[in-house]
Short mmCIF file of N, CA and C in Angstrom, two decimals:
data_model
loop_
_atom_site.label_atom_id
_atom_site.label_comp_id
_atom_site.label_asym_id
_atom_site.label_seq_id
_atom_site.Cartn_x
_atom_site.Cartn_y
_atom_site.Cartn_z
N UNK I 22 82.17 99.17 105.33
CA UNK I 22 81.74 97.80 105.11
C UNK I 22 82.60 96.86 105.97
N UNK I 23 81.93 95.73 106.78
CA UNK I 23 82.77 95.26 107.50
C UNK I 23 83.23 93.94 106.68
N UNK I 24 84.76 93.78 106.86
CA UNK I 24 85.43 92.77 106.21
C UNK I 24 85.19 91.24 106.18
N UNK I 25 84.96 90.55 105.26
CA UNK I 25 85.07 88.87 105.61
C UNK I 25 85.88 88.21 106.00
N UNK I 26 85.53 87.44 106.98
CA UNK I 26 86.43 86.28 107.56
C UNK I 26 87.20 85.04 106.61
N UNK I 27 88.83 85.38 106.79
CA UNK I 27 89.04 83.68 106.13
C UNK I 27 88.45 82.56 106.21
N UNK I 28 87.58 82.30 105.98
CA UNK I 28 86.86 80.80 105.96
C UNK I 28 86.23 80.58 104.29
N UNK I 29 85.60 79.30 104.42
CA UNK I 29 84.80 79.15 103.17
C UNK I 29 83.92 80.09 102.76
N UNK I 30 82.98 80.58 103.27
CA UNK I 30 82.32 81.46 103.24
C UNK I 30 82.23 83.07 102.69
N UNK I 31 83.70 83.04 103.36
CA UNK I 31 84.15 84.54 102.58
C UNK I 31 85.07 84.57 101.74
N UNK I 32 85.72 82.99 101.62
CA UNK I 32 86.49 82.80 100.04
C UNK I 32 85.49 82.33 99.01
N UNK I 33 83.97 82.05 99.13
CA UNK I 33 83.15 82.18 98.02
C UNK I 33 82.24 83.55 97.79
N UNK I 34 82.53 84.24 98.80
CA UNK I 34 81.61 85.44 98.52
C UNK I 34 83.20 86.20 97.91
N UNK I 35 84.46 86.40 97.99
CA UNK I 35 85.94 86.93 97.15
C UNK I 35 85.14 86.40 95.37
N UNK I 36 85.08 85.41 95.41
CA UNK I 36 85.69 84.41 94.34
C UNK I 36 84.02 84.79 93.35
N UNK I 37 83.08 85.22 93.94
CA UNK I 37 82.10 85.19 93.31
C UNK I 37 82.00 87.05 92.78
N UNK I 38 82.49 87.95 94.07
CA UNK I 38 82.70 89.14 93.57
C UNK I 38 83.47 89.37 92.17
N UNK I 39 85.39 88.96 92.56
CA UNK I 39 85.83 88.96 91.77
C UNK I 39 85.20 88.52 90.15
N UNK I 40 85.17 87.31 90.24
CA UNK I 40 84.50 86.77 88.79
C UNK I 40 83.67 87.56 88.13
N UNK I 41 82.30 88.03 88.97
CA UNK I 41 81.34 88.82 88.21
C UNK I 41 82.68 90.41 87.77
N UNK I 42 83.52 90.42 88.38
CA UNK I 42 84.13 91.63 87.53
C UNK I 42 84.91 91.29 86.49
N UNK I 43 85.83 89.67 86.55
CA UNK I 43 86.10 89.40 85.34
C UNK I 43 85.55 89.27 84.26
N UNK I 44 84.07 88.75 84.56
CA UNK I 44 82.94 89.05 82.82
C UNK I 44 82.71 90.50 82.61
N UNK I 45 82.78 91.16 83.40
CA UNK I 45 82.25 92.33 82.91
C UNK I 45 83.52 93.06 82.16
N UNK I 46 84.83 92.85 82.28
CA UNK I 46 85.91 93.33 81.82
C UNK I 46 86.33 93.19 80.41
N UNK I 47 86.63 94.65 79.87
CA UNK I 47 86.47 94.49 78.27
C UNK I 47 87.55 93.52 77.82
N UNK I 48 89.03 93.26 78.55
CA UNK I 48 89.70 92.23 78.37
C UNK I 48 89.68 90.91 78.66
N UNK I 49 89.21 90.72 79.66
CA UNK I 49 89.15 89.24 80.04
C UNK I 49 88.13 88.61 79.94
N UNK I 50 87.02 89.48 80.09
CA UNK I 50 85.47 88.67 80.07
C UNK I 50 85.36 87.95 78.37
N UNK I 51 85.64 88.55 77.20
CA UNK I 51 85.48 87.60 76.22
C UNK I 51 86.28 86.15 76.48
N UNK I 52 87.45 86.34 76.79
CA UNK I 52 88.36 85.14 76.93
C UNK I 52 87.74 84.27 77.94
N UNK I 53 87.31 84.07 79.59
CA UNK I 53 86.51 83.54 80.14
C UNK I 53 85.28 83.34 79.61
N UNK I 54 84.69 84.19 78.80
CA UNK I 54 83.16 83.93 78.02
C UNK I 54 83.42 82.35 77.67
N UNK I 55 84.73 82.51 76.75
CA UNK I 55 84.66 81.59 75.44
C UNK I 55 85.16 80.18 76.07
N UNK I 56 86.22 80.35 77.11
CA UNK I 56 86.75 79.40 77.98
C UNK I 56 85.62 78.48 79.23
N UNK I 57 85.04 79.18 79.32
CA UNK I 57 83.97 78.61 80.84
C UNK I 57 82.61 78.24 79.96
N UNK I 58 82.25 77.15 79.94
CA UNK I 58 80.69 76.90 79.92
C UNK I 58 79.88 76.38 81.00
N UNK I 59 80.40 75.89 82.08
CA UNK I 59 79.49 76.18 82.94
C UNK I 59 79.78 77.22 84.10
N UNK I 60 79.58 78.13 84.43
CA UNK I 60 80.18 79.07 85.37
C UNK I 60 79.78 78.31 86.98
N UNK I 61 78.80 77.70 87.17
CA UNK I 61 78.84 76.89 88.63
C UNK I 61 79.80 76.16 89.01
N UNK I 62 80.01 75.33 87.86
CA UNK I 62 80.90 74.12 88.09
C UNK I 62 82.49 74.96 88.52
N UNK I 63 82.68 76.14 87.50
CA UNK I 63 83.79 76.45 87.40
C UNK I 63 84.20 77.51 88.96
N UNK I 64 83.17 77.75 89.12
CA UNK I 64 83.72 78.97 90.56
C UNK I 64 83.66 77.82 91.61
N UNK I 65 82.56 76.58 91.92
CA UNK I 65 83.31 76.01 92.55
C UNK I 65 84.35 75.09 92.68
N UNK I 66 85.11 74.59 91.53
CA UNK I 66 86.20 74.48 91.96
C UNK I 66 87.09 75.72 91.88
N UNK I 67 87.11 76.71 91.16
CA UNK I 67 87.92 77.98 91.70
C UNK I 67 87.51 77.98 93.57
N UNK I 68 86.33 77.98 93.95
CA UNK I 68 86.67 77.82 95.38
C UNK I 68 87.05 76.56 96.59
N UNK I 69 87.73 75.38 95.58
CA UNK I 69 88.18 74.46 96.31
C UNK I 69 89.30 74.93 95.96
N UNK I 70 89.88 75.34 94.77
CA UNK I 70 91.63 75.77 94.87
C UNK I 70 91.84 76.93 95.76
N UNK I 71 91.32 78.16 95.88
CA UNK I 71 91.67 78.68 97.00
C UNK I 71 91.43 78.53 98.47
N UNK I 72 90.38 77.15 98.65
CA UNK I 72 90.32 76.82 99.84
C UNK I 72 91.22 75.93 100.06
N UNK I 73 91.72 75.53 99.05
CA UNK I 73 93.10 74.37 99.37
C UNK I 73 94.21 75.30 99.75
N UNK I 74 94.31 76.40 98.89
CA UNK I 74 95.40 77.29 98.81
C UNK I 74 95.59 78.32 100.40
N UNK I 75 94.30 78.75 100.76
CA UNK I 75 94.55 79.40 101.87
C UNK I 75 94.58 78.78 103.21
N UNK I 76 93.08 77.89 103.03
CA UNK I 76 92.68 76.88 104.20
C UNK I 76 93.69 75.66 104.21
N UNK I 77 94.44 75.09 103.44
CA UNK I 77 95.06 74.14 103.40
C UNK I 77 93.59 72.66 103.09
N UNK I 78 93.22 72.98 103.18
CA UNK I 78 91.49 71.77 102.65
C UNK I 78 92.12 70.43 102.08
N UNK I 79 92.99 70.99 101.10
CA UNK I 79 92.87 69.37 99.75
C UNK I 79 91.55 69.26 99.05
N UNK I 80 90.61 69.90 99.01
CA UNK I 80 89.45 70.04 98.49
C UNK I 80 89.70 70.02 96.79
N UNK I 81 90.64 71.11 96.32
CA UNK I 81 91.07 71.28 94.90
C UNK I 81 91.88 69.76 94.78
N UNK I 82 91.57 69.34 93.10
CA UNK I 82 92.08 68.16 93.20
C UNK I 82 92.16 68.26 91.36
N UNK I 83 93.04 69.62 90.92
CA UNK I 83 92.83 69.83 89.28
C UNK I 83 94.35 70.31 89.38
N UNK I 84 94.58 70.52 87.97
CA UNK I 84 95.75 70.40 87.41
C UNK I 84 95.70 71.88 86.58
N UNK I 85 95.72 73.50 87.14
CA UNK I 85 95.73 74.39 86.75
C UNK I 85 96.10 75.04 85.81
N UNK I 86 97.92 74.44 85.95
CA UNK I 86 98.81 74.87 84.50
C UNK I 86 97.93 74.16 83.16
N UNK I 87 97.42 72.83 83.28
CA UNK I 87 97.09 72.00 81.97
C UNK I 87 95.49 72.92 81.58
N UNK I 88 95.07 73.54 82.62
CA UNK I 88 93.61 73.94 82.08
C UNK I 88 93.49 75.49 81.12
N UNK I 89 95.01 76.27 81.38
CA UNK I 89 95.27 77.29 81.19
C UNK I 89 95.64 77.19 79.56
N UNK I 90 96.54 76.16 79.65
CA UNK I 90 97.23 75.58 78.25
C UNK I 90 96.11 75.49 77.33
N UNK I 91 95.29 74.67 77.83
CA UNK I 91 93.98 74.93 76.78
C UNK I 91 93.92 76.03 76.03
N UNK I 92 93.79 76.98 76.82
CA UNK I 92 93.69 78.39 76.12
C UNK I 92 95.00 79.03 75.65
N UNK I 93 96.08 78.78 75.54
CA UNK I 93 97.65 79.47 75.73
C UNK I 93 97.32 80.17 74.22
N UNK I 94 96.66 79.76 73.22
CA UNK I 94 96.73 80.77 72.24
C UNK I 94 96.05 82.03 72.20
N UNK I 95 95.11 81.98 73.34
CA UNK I 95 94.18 83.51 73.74
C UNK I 95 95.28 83.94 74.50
N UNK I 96 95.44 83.70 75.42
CA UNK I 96 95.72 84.60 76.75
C UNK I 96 97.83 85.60 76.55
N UNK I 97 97.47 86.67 76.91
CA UNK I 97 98.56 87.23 76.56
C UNK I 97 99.30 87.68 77.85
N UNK I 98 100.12 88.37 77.98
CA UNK I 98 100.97 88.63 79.43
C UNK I 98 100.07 89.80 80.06
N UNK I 99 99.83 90.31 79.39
CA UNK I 99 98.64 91.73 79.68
C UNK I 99 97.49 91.17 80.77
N UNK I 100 96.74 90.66 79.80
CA UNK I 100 95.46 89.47 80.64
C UNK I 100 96.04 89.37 82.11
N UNK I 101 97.24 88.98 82.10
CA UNK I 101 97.87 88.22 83.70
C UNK I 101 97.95 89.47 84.55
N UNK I 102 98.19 90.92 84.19
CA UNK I 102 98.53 92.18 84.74
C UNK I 102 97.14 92.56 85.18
N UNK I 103 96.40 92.32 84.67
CA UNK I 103 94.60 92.81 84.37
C UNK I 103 94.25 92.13 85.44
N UNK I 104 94.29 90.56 85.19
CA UNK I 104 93.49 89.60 85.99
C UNK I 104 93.85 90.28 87.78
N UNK I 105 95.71 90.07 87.84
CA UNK I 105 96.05 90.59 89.14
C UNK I 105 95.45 91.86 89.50
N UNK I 106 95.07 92.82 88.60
CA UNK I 106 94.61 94.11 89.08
C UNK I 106 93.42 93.83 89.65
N UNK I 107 92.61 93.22 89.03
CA UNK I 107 91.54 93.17 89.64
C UNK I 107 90.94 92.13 90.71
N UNK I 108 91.77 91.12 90.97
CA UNK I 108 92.24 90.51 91.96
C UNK I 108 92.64 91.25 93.29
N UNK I 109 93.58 92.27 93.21
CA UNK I 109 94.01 93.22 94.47
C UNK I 109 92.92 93.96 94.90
N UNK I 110 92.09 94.41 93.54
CA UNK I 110 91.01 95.28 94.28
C UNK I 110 90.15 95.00 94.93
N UNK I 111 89.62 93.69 94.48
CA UNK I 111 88.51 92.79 95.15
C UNK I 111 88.93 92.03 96.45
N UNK I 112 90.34 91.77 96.47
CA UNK I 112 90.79 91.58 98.01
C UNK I 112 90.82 91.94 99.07
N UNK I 113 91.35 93.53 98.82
CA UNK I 113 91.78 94.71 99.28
C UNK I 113 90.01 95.07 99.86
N UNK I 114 89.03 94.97 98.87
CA UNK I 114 87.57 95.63 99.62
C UNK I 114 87.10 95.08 100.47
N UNK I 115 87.33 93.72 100.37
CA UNK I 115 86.32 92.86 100.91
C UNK I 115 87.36 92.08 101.90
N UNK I 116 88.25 92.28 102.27
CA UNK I 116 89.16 91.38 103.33
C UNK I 116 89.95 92.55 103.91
N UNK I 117 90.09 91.74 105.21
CA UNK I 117 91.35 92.23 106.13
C UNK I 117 92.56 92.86 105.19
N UNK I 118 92.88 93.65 105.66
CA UNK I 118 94.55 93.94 104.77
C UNK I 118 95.68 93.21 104.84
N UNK I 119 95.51 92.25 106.35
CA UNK I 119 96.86 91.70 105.52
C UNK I 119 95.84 89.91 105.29
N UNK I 120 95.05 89.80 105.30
CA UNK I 120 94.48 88.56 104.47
C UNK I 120 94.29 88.78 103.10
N UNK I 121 94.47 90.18 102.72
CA UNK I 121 94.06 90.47 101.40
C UNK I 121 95.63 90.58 100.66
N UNK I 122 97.03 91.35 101.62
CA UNK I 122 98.82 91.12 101.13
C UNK I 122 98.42 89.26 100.48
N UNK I 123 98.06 88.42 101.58
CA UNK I 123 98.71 86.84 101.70
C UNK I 123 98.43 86.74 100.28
N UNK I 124 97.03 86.84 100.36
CA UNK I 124 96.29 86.18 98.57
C UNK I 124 97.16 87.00 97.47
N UNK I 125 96.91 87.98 97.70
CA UNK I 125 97.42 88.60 96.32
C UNK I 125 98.72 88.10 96.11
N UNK I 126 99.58 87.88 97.45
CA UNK I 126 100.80 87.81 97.10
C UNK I 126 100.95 85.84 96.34
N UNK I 127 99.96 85.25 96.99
CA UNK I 127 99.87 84.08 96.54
C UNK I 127 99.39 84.26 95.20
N UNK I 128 98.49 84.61 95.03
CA UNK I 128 97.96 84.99 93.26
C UNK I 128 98.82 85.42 92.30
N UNK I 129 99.81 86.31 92.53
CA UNK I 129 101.17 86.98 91.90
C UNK I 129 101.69 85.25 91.77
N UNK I 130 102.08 84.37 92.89
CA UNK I 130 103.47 83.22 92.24
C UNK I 130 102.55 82.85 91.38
N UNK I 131 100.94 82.51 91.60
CA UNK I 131 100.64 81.39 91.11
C UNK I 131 100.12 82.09 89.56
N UNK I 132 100.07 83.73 89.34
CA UNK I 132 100.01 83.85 87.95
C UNK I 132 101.53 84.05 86.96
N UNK I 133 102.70 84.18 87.55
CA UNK I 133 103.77 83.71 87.13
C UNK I 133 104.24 82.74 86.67
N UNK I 134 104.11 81.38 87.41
CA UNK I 134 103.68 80.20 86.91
C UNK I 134 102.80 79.93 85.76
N UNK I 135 101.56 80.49 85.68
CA UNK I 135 100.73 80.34 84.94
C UNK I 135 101.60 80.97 83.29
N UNK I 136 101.84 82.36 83.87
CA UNK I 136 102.22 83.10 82.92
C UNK I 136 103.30 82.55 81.86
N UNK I 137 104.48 81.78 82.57
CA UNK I 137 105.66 81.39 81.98
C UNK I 137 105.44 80.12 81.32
N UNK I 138 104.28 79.03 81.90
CA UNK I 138 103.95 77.96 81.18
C UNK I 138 103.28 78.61 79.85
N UNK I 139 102.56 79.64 79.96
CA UNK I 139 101.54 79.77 78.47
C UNK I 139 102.83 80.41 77.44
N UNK I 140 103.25 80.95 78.35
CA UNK I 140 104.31 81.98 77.40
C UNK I 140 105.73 80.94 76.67
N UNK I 141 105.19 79.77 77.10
CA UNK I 141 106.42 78.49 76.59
C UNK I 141 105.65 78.10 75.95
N UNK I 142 104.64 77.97 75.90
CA UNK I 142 103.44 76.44 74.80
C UNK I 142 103.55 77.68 73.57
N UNK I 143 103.49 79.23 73.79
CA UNK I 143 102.70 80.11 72.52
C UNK I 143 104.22 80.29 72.26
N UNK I 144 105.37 79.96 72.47
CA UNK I 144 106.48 80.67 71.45
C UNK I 144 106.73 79.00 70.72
N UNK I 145 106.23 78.21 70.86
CA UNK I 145 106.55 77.02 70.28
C UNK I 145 105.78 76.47 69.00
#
């Protein structure tokens, strides 16, 4: 299969793969079920934050840690191990190898972050 190009294009065809594997996942897909009601709205701005994130755009214009918090009483440290797993795989198929290192390795700070804010709101 030949790989996608960094551009918009092949960070919404990533972002649309991935996702359809996060619903289908016996861990995460209830938690996104219950969290997302509109799934359009929500993948595209999931694809203005990674077009901000890779492309540099400014397109994303949301506040990630505060949307996560919402949920901090679902989501557990596990979820964050899961989400990244299946994040690497869907990178790894569908991108260059080392366009697929950058993201993941960007996805790792930015679910650490994520991780340590929820893991402060749920011990409180």
């Amino acid at each position: 299969m030949e790989k996608l190009e960094l551009n918009d294009d092949g960070l919404w065809q990533v972002i649309r793969a991935f996702y359809d594997r996060v619903r289908e996942d016996d861990s995460l897909g209830p938690l996104f079920s219950s969290a997302v009601h509109d799934w359009s709205e929500h993948l595209q701005r999931l694809g203005d934050f990674w077009s901000s994130v890779m492309l540099t755009s400014g397109r994303y214009k949301g506040n990630p840690v505060a949307m996560h918090l919402l949920h901090a009483d679902q989501i557990t440290p596990a979820m964050f191990d899961r989400w990244l797993g299946l994040w690497a795989a869907t990178t790894s198929e569908l991108l260059p190898g080392e366009v697929a290192t950058v993201m993941q390795a960007k996805a790792a700070r930015i679910a650490d972050t994520l991780k340590s804010a929820v893991l402060t709101v749920s011990a409180h």
